[in-house]
Short mmCIF file of C-alpha atoms in Angstrom, two decimals:
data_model
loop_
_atom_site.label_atom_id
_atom_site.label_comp_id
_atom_site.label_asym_id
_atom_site.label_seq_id
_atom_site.Cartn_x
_atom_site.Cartn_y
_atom_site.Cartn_z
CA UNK A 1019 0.00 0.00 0.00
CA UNK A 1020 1.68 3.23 -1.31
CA UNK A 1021 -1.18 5.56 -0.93
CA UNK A 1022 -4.12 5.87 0.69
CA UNK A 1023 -7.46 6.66 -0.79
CA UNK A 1024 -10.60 8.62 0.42
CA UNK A 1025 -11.96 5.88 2.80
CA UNK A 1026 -8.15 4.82 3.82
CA UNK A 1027 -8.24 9.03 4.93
CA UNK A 1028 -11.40 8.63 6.74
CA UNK A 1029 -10.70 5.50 8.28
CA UNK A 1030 -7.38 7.01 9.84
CA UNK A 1031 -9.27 9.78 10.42
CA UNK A 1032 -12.22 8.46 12.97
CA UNK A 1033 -9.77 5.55 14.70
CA UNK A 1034 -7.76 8.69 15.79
CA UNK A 1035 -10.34 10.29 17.52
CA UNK A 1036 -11.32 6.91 18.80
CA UNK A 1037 -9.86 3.73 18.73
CA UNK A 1038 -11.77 1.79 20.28
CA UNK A 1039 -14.40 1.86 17.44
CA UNK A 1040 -15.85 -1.94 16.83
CA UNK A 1041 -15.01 -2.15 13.24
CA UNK A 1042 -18.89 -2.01 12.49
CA UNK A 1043 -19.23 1.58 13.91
CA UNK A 1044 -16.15 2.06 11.63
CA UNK A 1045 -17.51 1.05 8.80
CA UNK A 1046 -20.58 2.65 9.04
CA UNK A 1047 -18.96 5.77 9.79
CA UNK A 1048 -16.43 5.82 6.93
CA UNK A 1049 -19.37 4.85 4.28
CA UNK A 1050 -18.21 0.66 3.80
CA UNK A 1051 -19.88 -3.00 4.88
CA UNK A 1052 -17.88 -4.48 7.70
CA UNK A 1053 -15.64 -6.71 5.59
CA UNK A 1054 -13.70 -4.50 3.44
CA UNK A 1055 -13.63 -1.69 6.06
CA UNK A 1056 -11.58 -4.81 7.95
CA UNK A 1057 -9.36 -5.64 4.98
CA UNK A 1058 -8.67 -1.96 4.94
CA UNK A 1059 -7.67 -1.31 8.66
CA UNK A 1060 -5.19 -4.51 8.63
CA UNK A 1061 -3.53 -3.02 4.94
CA UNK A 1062 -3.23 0.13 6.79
CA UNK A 1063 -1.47 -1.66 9.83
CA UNK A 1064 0.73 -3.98 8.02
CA UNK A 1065 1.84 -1.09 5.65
CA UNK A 1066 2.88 0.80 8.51
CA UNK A 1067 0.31 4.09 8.95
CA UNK A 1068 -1.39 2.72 12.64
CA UNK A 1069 1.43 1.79 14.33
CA UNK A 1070 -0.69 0.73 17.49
CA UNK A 1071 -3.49 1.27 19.75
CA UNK A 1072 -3.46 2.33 23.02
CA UNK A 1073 -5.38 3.90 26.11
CA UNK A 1074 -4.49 7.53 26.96
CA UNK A 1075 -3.88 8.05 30.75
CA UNK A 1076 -4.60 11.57 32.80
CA UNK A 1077 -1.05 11.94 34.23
CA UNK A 1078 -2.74 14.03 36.90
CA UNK A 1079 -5.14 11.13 37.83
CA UNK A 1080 -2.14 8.72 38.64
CA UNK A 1081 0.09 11.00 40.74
CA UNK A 1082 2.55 11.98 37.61
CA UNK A 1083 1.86 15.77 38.55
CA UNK A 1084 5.27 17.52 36.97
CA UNK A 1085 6.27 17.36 33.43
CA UNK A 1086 9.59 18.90 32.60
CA UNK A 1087 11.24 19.49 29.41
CA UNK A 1088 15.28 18.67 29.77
CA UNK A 1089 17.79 19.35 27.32
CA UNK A 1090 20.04 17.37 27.30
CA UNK A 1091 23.78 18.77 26.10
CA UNK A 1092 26.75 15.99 25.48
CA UNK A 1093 29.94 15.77 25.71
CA UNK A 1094 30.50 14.53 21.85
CA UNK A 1095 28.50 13.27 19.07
CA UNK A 1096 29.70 10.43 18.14
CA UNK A 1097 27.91 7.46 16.97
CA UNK A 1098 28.86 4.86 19.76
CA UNK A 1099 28.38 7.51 22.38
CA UNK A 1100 25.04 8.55 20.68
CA UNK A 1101 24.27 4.87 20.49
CA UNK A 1102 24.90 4.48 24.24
CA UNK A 1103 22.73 7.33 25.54
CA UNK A 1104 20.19 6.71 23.37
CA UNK A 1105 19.90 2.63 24.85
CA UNK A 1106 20.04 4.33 28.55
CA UNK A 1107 17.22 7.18 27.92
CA UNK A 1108 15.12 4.31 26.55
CA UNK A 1109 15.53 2.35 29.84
CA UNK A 1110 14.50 4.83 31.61
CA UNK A 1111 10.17 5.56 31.78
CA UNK A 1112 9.99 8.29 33.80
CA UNK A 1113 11.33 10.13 29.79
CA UNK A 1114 7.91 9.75 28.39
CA UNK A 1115 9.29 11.37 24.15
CA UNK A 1116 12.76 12.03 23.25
CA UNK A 1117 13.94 13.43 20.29
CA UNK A 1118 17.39 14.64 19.07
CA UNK A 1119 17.30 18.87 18.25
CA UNK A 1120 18.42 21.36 16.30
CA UNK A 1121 20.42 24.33 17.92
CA UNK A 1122 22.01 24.17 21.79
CA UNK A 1123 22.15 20.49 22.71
CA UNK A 1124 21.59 17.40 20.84
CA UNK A 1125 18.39 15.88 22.89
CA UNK A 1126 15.44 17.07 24.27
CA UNK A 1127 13.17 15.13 26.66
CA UNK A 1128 10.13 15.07 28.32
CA UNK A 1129 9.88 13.93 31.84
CA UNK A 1130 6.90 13.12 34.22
CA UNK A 1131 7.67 12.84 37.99
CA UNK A 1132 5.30 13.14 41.14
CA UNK A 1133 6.24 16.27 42.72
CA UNK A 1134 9.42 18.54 42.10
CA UNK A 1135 11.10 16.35 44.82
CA UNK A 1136 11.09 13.19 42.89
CA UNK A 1137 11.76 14.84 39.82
CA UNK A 1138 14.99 16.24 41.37
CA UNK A 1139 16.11 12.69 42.75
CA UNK A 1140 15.24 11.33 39.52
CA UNK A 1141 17.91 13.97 37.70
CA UNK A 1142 20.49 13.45 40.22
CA UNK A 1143 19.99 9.32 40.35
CA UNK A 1144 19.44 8.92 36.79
CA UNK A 1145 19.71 12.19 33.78
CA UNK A 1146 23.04 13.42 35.63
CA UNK A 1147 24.60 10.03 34.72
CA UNK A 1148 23.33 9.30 31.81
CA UNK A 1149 26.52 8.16 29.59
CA UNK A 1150 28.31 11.57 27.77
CA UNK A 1151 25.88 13.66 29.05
CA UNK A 1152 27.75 17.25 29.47
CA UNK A 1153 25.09 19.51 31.06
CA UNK A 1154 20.90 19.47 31.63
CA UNK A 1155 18.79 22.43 31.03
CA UNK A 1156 15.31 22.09 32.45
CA UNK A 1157 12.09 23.70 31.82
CA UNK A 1158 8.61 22.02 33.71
CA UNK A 1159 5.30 23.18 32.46
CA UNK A 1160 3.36 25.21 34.32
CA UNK A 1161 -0.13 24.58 32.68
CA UNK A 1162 -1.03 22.53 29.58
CA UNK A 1163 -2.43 24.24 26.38
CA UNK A 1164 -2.69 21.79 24.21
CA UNK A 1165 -1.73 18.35 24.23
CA UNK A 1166 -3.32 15.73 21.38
CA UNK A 1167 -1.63 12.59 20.22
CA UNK A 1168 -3.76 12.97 17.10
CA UNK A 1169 -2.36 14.38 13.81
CA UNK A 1170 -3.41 16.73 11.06
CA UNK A 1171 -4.92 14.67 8.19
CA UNK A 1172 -6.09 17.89 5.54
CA UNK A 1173 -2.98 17.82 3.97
CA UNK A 1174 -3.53 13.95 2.89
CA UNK A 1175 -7.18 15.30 1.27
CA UNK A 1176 -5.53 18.26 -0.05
CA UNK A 1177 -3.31 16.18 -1.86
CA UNK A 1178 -5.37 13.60 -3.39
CA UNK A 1179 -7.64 16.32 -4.69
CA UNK A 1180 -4.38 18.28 -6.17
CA UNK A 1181 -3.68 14.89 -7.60
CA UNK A 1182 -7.11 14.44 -9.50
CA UNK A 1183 -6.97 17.87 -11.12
#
């Protein structure tokens, strides 16, 4: 599967608001009968587009009450030392997203902890010695704006349309 059509779109579309649809309800929704609304979902796993489903969980509710943003600055990038860090940050689940960054230092995490306490033991016990880590620059969130898991889809329709002209 190379591209994805109208009902491919749509079907992406409603299992991202939610996914625990019955494929029925899917079908019905994205305008198919139940058995090629099916064959569709499972092309659009195995090709790669859902990667997964899962339950999203109110961090507040459970106790997980800070969420910091650490930078993380190294000592040298270098692919066995980038290799290394990387294996040790993934270790770790407390770092909920990681990615490497452009500009001043080469990763950039986020970090749930109870309280400010914990999140302090955590950086001294754990980010501080993280392997050819040079410095940490923190930042913790002081009220969420936004936060979806969902992404934009118009440019997918915009394109098929450009596509058919």
């Amino acid at each position: 599967m190379e591209s994805i059509d109208k009902f491919d779109l749509a079907i992406l579309q409603e299992l991202q608001t939610d996914g625990r649809l019955t494929n029925a309800e899917l079908a019905q929704r994205v305008g198919l009968s139940a058995a090629p609304c099916w064959r569709r979902v499972r092309a659009l796993e195995e090709a790669g587009f859902i990667k997964g489903y899962h339950a999203e969980i109110d961090r507040h509710k459970i106790g997980l009450g800070v969420l910091a943003f650490v930078r993380v600055d190294t000592e040298r990038v270098q692919g066995d030392a980038t290799r290394k860090l990387e294996e040790a940050i993934r270790k770790l689940p407390e770092v909920v997203a990681c990615h490497y960054i452009s500009g001043t230092g080469t990763f950039e995490l986020q970090v749930v902890a109870q309280d400010l306490d914990s999140f302090s033991s955590f950086a001294r016990q754990h980010l501080m010695n993280l392997p050819n880590v040079k410095d940490l620059h923190t930042s913790f969130s002081l009220g969420e704006v936004k936060a979806n898991s969902a992404l934009p889809l118009g440019h997918l329709a915009a394109a098929k349309s450009a596509k058919g002209r």
